[in-house]
mmCIF file of C-alpha atoms in Angstrom:
data_model
loop_
_atom_site.group_PDB
_atom_site.id
_atom_site.type_symbol
_atom_site.label_atom_id
_atom_site.label_comp_id
_atom_site.label_asym_id
_atom_site.label_seq_id
_atom_site.Cartn_x
_atom_site.Cartn_y
_atom_site.Cartn_z
ATOM 1 C CA MET A 1 -48.326 -238.209 -56.349
ATOM 2 C CA PHE A 2 -51.396 -238.943 -58.325
ATOM 3 C CA GLU A 3 -54.076 -236.583 -55.841
ATOM 4 C CA LEU A 4 -50.717 -234.029 -56.059
ATOM 5 C CA SER A 5 -50.637 -234.232 -60.063
ATOM 6 C CA PHE A 6 -54.571 -233.552 -60.824
ATOM 7 C CA TRP A 7 -54.593 -230.507 -57.155
ATOM 8 C CA PHE A 8 -51.993 -229.096 -60.504
ATOM 9 C CA ALA A 9 -53.909 -229.676 -63.211
ATOM 10 C CA LEU A 10 -57.217 -228.328 -61.980
ATOM 11 C CA GLY A 11 -54.511 -224.990 -61.177
ATOM 12 C CA PHE A 12 -53.381 -225.301 -65.130
ATOM 13 C CA ALA A 13 -57.388 -225.963 -65.577
ATOM 14 C CA MET A 14 -57.909 -222.426 -63.442
ATOM 15 C CA ILE A 15 -55.176 -220.333 -64.081
ATOM 16 C CA HIS A 16 -57.045 -220.836 -68.304
ATOM 17 C CA PHE A 17 -60.252 -219.800 -67.091
ATOM 18 C CA PHE A 18 -59.056 -216.740 -64.921
ATOM 19 C CA SER A 19 -56.136 -215.607 -66.198
ATOM 20 C CA GLY A 20 -58.391 -212.267 -67.306
ATOM 21 C CA LYS A 21 -59.105 -212.398 -64.296
ATOM 22 C CA LEU A 22 -55.812 -212.699 -62.485
ATOM 23 C CA ILE A 23 -53.848 -209.896 -62.864
ATOM 24 C CA HIS A 24 -53.958 -206.659 -64.906
ATOM 25 C CA VAL A 25 -51.379 -207.146 -67.730
ATOM 26 C CA ARG A 26 -50.816 -204.932 -70.999
ATOM 27 C CA GLU A 27 -49.433 -205.444 -73.698
ATOM 28 C CA VAL A 28 -46.803 -201.690 -74.201
ATOM 29 C CA PRO A 29 -44.825 -201.148 -72.250
ATOM 30 C CA ARG A 30 -45.102 -204.482 -71.451
ATOM 31 C CA SER A 31 -45.801 -205.614 -68.330
ATOM 32 C CA ARG A 32 -43.174 -206.615 -65.825
ATOM 33 C CA PHE A 33 -45.688 -209.958 -65.015
ATOM 34 C CA LEU A 34 -44.935 -210.442 -67.783
ATOM 35 C CA SER A 35 -41.167 -210.523 -68.405
ATOM 36 C CA VAL A 36 -40.802 -211.959 -65.088
ATOM 37 C CA ALA A 37 -43.020 -214.651 -66.173
ATOM 38 C CA GLY A 38 -41.025 -215.311 -70.408
ATOM 39 C CA GLY A 39 -38.002 -215.364 -67.991
ATOM 40 C CA ILE A 40 -39.299 -218.049 -65.761
ATOM 41 C CA ALA A 41 -40.067 -219.951 -69.103
ATOM 42 C CA VAL A 42 -36.785 -219.540 -70.100
ATOM 43 C CA ALA A 43 -34.995 -220.577 -67.628
ATOM 44 C CA TYR A 44 -37.509 -224.103 -68.346
ATOM 45 C CA VAL A 45 -36.690 -224.769 -71.289
ATOM 46 C CA PHE A 46 -32.584 -224.511 -70.550
ATOM 47 C CA LEU A 47 -32.546 -226.097 -67.333
ATOM 48 C CA HIS A 48 -34.982 -228.335 -67.301
ATOM 49 C CA LEU A 49 -36.846 -229.405 -71.031
ATOM 50 C CA LEU A 50 -34.233 -229.644 -73.381
ATOM 51 C CA PRO A 51 -31.933 -231.924 -70.550
ATOM 52 C CA GLU A 52 -35.672 -233.967 -70.257
ATOM 53 C CA LEU A 53 -34.691 -234.387 -74.173
ATOM 54 C CA ASN A 54 -31.734 -235.955 -73.992
ATOM 55 C CA GLU A 55 -32.398 -238.581 -71.760
ATOM 56 C CA TYR A 56 -35.733 -239.461 -74.275
ATOM 57 C CA GLN A 57 -33.231 -239.276 -77.229
ATOM 58 C CA ARG A 58 -31.419 -241.762 -75.421
ATOM 59 C CA GLU A 59 -34.466 -244.342 -75.177
ATOM 60 C CA LEU A 60 -35.708 -243.033 -78.306
ATOM 61 C CA GLU A 61 -32.656 -244.595 -80.052
ATOM 62 C CA GLY A 62 -33.116 -247.577 -79.023
ATOM 63 C CA LYS A 63 -36.521 -248.292 -80.263
ATOM 64 C CA ILE A 64 -36.119 -247.122 -83.393
ATOM 65 C CA GLY A 65 -34.134 -250.195 -84.863
ATOM 66 C CA ASN A 66 -32.960 -250.676 -88.411
ATOM 67 C CA ASN A 67 -35.519 -248.684 -91.407
ATOM 68 C CA VAL A 68 -34.807 -245.586 -92.492
ATOM 69 C CA PHE A 69 -35.168 -242.669 -89.058
ATOM 70 C CA ALA A 70 -31.832 -244.899 -88.355
ATOM 71 C CA SER A 71 -29.759 -242.980 -89.843
ATOM 72 C CA LEU A 72 -30.968 -239.763 -88.521
ATOM 73 C CA GLU A 73 -29.766 -238.606 -85.496
ATOM 74 C CA ASN A 74 -31.133 -236.507 -82.833
ATOM 75 C CA HIS A 75 -35.028 -237.551 -83.232
ATOM 76 C CA ILE A 76 -36.372 -235.472 -80.796
ATOM 77 C CA LEU A 77 -34.679 -232.109 -81.821
ATOM 78 C CA ILE A 78 -36.375 -232.664 -85.182
ATOM 79 C CA ILE A 79 -39.956 -233.539 -83.829
ATOM 80 C CA SER A 80 -38.631 -230.198 -80.914
ATOM 81 C CA MET A 81 -37.655 -228.353 -84.661
ATOM 82 C CA LEU A 82 -41.445 -229.478 -86.888
ATOM 83 C CA GLY A 83 -43.078 -228.678 -83.547
ATOM 84 C CA LEU A 84 -41.564 -225.328 -83.299
ATOM 85 C CA ALA A 85 -42.865 -224.308 -87.181
ATOM 86 C CA VAL A 86 -45.768 -225.792 -86.629
ATOM 87 C CA PHE A 87 -46.017 -223.572 -84.324
ATOM 88 C CA TYR A 88 -45.583 -220.246 -86.009
ATOM 89 C CA GLY A 89 -47.152 -221.083 -89.101
ATOM 90 C CA LEU A 90 -50.261 -220.636 -86.702
ATOM 91 C CA GLU A 91 -49.410 -218.097 -85.521
ATOM 92 C CA ARG A 92 -48.599 -216.585 -88.774
ATOM 93 C CA PHE A 93 -51.383 -217.251 -90.260
ATOM 94 C CA ALA A 94 -53.723 -215.972 -87.239
ATOM 95 C CA THR A 95 -52.102 -212.792 -87.236
ATOM 96 C CA ALA A 96 -52.663 -212.906 -91.311
ATOM 97 C CA ASN A 97 -55.916 -213.362 -90.440
ATOM 98 C CA LYS A 98 -56.491 -210.870 -87.429
ATOM 99 C CA ARG A 99 -58.520 -208.157 -89.113
ATOM 100 C CA LYS A 100 -61.263 -210.037 -91.409
ATOM 101 C CA GLN A 101 -62.377 -212.073 -88.013
ATOM 102 C CA LYS A 102 -63.623 -215.290 -89.632
ATOM 103 C CA PRO A 103 -64.873 -218.313 -87.197
ATOM 104 C CA TYR A 104 -62.413 -220.618 -89.091
ATOM 105 C CA VAL A 105 -58.809 -218.751 -88.266
ATOM 106 C CA PHE A 106 -59.762 -218.230 -84.646
ATOM 107 C CA TRP A 107 -61.626 -222.679 -84.254
ATOM 108 C CA ILE A 108 -57.816 -223.776 -86.404
ATOM 109 C CA HIS A 109 -55.972 -221.730 -84.287
ATOM 110 C CA ILE A 110 -57.253 -222.561 -80.527
ATOM 111 C CA GLY A 111 -57.852 -226.318 -81.640
ATOM 112 C CA SER A 112 -53.904 -226.250 -82.014
ATOM 113 C CA PHE A 113 -53.023 -224.742 -78.967
ATOM 114 C CA THR A 114 -56.000 -226.586 -77.194
ATOM 115 C CA LEU A 115 -53.366 -228.885 -78.289
ATOM 116 C CA TYR A 116 -51.053 -228.208 -76.823
ATOM 117 C CA THR A 117 -52.195 -227.376 -73.491
ATOM 118 C CA PHE A 118 -53.882 -231.309 -73.557
ATOM 119 C CA SER A 119 -50.387 -232.153 -73.973
ATOM 120 C CA ILE A 120 -49.301 -230.275 -71.116
ATOM 121 C CA GLY A 121 -52.019 -232.064 -69.096
ATOM 122 C CA TYR A 122 -50.852 -235.062 -71.186
ATOM 123 C CA VAL A 123 -46.928 -234.447 -69.702
ATOM 124 C CA LEU A 124 -47.894 -233.107 -65.995
ATOM 125 C CA ALA A 125 -49.962 -237.608 -65.599
ATOM 126 C CA GLU A 126 -47.789 -240.378 -67.415
ATOM 127 C CA SER A 127 -43.635 -238.256 -66.447
ATOM 128 C CA GLU A 128 -42.056 -239.341 -63.291
ATOM 129 C CA PHE A 129 -40.940 -236.355 -61.123
ATOM 130 C CA GLN A 130 -38.508 -236.569 -59.685
ATOM 131 C CA SER A 131 -39.967 -235.331 -55.885
ATOM 132 C CA ASN A 132 -42.869 -233.253 -55.416
ATOM 133 C CA GLY A 133 -40.456 -230.769 -55.892
ATOM 134 C CA THR A 134 -40.227 -230.566 -59.171
ATOM 135 C CA MET A 135 -43.698 -230.794 -59.793
ATOM 136 C CA PHE A 136 -43.951 -228.068 -58.201
ATOM 137 C CA LEU A 137 -41.832 -226.502 -60.037
ATOM 138 C CA TYR A 138 -43.384 -227.996 -64.173
ATOM 139 C CA PHE A 139 -46.369 -226.120 -62.489
ATOM 140 C CA ILE A 140 -45.421 -222.994 -61.764
ATOM 141 C CA ALA A 141 -42.837 -221.698 -65.433
ATOM 142 C CA LEU A 142 -45.815 -223.438 -66.948
ATOM 143 C CA GLY A 143 -48.635 -222.749 -65.122
ATOM 144 C CA ILE A 144 -47.185 -218.890 -65.483
ATOM 145 C CA HIS A 145 -46.441 -219.281 -69.140
ATOM 146 C CA PHE A 146 -50.420 -220.240 -69.249
ATOM 147 C CA VAL A 147 -51.120 -216.775 -69.347
ATOM 148 C CA THR A 148 -48.775 -215.003 -71.703
ATOM 149 C CA VAL A 149 -50.295 -217.225 -73.848
ATOM 150 C CA ASP A 150 -53.904 -216.293 -72.553
ATOM 151 C CA GLN A 151 -52.911 -212.815 -73.043
ATOM 152 C CA GLY A 152 -51.678 -213.715 -77.119
ATOM 153 C CA LEU A 153 -54.437 -215.525 -77.868
ATOM 154 C CA ARG A 154 -56.428 -212.683 -76.385
ATOM 155 C CA GLN A 155 -55.605 -209.893 -78.270
ATOM 156 C CA HIS A 156 -55.548 -212.578 -81.664
ATOM 157 C CA HIS A 157 -59.236 -212.974 -80.775
ATOM 158 C CA GLN A 158 -60.878 -211.105 -77.837
ATOM 159 C CA GLN A 159 -64.345 -211.905 -77.147
ATOM 160 C CA LEU A 160 -64.130 -215.478 -78.426
ATOM 161 C CA TYR A 161 -61.365 -216.014 -76.938
ATOM 162 C CA ASP A 162 -62.810 -215.452 -74.170
ATOM 163 C CA ARG A 163 -66.485 -216.702 -74.784
ATOM 164 C CA GLN A 164 -64.733 -220.071 -75.784
ATOM 165 C CA GLY A 165 -61.335 -219.798 -76.717
ATOM 166 C CA ARG A 166 -60.179 -220.674 -72.512
ATOM 167 C CA VAL A 167 -62.955 -222.613 -71.431
ATOM 168 C CA LEU A 168 -62.071 -224.715 -74.710
ATOM 169 C CA LEU A 169 -58.195 -224.676 -72.922
ATOM 170 C CA ALA A 170 -59.567 -225.449 -69.183
ATOM 171 C CA LEU A 171 -61.145 -228.889 -70.919
ATOM 172 C CA ALA A 172 -58.099 -229.452 -72.429
ATOM 173 C CA VAL A 173 -55.391 -230.040 -69.617
ATOM 174 C CA LEU A 174 -58.191 -231.853 -67.778
ATOM 175 C CA VAL A 175 -59.039 -234.435 -70.222
ATOM 176 C CA GLY A 176 -54.239 -234.229 -71.959
ATOM 177 C CA TRP A 177 -54.460 -235.179 -67.670
ATOM 178 C CA THR A 178 -57.094 -237.713 -67.881
ATOM 179 C CA VAL A 179 -55.914 -239.405 -70.499
ATOM 180 C CA GLY A 180 -52.445 -239.300 -69.042
ATOM 181 C CA SER A 181 -53.320 -240.406 -65.993
ATOM 182 C CA PHE A 182 -55.858 -244.225 -66.782
ATOM 183 C CA ALA A 183 -53.886 -244.752 -70.328
ATOM 184 C CA GLU A 184 -51.590 -246.741 -70.616
ATOM 185 C CA VAL A 185 -48.177 -245.705 -70.738
ATOM 186 C CA ASN A 186 -46.243 -246.035 -73.893
ATOM 187 C CA GLU A 187 -42.934 -244.258 -73.431
ATOM 188 C CA LEU A 188 -41.866 -243.891 -77.497
ATOM 189 C CA GLY A 189 -45.856 -241.445 -78.029
ATOM 190 C CA LEU A 190 -44.460 -239.350 -74.569
ATOM 191 C CA SER A 191 -40.867 -238.181 -75.975
ATOM 192 C CA ILE A 192 -42.716 -238.005 -78.971
ATOM 193 C CA VAL A 193 -45.944 -235.478 -77.632
ATOM 194 C CA VAL A 194 -42.561 -233.653 -74.956
ATOM 195 C CA ALA A 195 -40.534 -233.397 -77.330
ATOM 196 C CA PHE A 196 -43.285 -231.657 -80.324
ATOM 197 C CA LEU A 197 -44.408 -229.597 -76.488
ATOM 198 C CA ALA A 198 -40.411 -228.553 -76.389
ATOM 199 C CA GLY A 199 -40.332 -227.038 -79.855
ATOM 200 C CA GLY A 200 -44.562 -224.743 -79.070
ATOM 201 C CA VAL A 201 -42.782 -222.914 -75.505
ATOM 202 C CA ILE A 202 -39.958 -222.416 -76.889
ATOM 203 C CA LEU A 203 -41.487 -220.664 -80.154
ATOM 204 C CA ASN A 204 -43.646 -219.480 -77.587
ATOM 205 C CA VAL A 205 -41.538 -217.984 -75.293
ATOM 206 C CA MET A 206 -39.417 -216.366 -77.948
ATOM 207 C CA LYS A 207 -42.765 -215.250 -79.726
ATOM 208 C CA GLU A 208 -44.332 -213.103 -76.110
ATOM 209 C CA GLU A 209 -40.852 -211.326 -74.980
ATOM 210 C CA LEU A 210 -37.512 -210.700 -77.078
ATOM 211 C CA PRO A 211 -39.277 -208.328 -79.864
ATOM 212 C CA ALA A 212 -38.156 -204.962 -79.213
ATOM 213 C CA GLU A 213 -42.278 -202.300 -79.637
ATOM 214 C CA ARG A 214 -43.643 -204.537 -77.254
ATOM 215 C CA GLU A 215 -41.201 -202.868 -74.600
ATOM 216 C CA SER A 216 -39.886 -205.467 -72.322
ATOM 217 C CA SER A 217 -38.123 -204.967 -69.050
ATOM 218 C CA PHE A 218 -35.142 -206.906 -68.780
ATOM 219 C CA GLY A 219 -34.786 -206.900 -65.339
ATOM 220 C CA ALA A 220 -37.358 -208.344 -64.829
ATOM 221 C CA PHE A 221 -37.016 -211.095 -67.328
ATOM 222 C CA LEU A 222 -33.690 -211.134 -65.856
ATOM 223 C CA ILE A 223 -35.282 -212.221 -62.222
ATOM 224 C CA GLY A 224 -37.845 -213.615 -63.660
ATOM 225 C CA LEU A 225 -34.540 -215.802 -64.782
ATOM 226 C CA LEU A 226 -31.903 -216.108 -61.997
ATOM 227 C CA GLY A 227 -34.375 -217.077 -59.365
ATOM 228 C CA TYR A 228 -36.160 -219.995 -61.413
ATOM 229 C CA ALA A 229 -32.863 -221.672 -62.755
ATOM 230 C CA LEU A 230 -31.614 -221.083 -58.572
ATOM 231 C CA LEU A 231 -34.094 -223.205 -57.500
ATOM 232 C CA LEU A 232 -34.459 -225.457 -60.094
ATOM 233 C CA LEU A 233 -30.616 -225.607 -59.410
ATOM 234 C CA VAL A 234 -31.117 -226.523 -55.826
ATOM 235 C CA ILE A 235 -33.693 -228.504 -56.323
#
């Protein structure tokens, strides 16, 4: 699977780099493609990502030992909640300062998503996928999700994103894959990365799909949700 994961990492990088040219998307009324993408991402979160977090929780419980954290329950979900809160805070920060066009706003916002895409590349290399099919579904779900993320960042930062942001994200996912492929496997570290990433994915899915003013298509959302859910259940 090593070679296949490399091609998928390269595919992620190309999606970031060319997402503005891949498909015409609009904010209002929302592109049906983005509504389908939202449905796919929601199915991925609930049918793959959250069950995977339960497995990580069981692994984590055996490695914590007797300390202050041992008395807590659902450590992994707490980390996911923190991931959601961090990305939500950064999104609010970028939105509140959108009109100021200050360079530091762009670098703080894009820096967080650089870590986000780095983590996805890292997980692609580190995770033990059951088959090539499950890795392909991971690529499809996150690749389409990247298109919606890029769309949101482009709306926030416009030319700055096209000149610098997309390049950074494309490089970040490749660097993440490289680190995950050649660094020593650390199951505890991987579980924390996946949990934090899950919070970010959940936040970005809800942020992009749910606001009423986007006039999203429920039918397209449902097609993406049920179609991808069926693929997950079959594979």
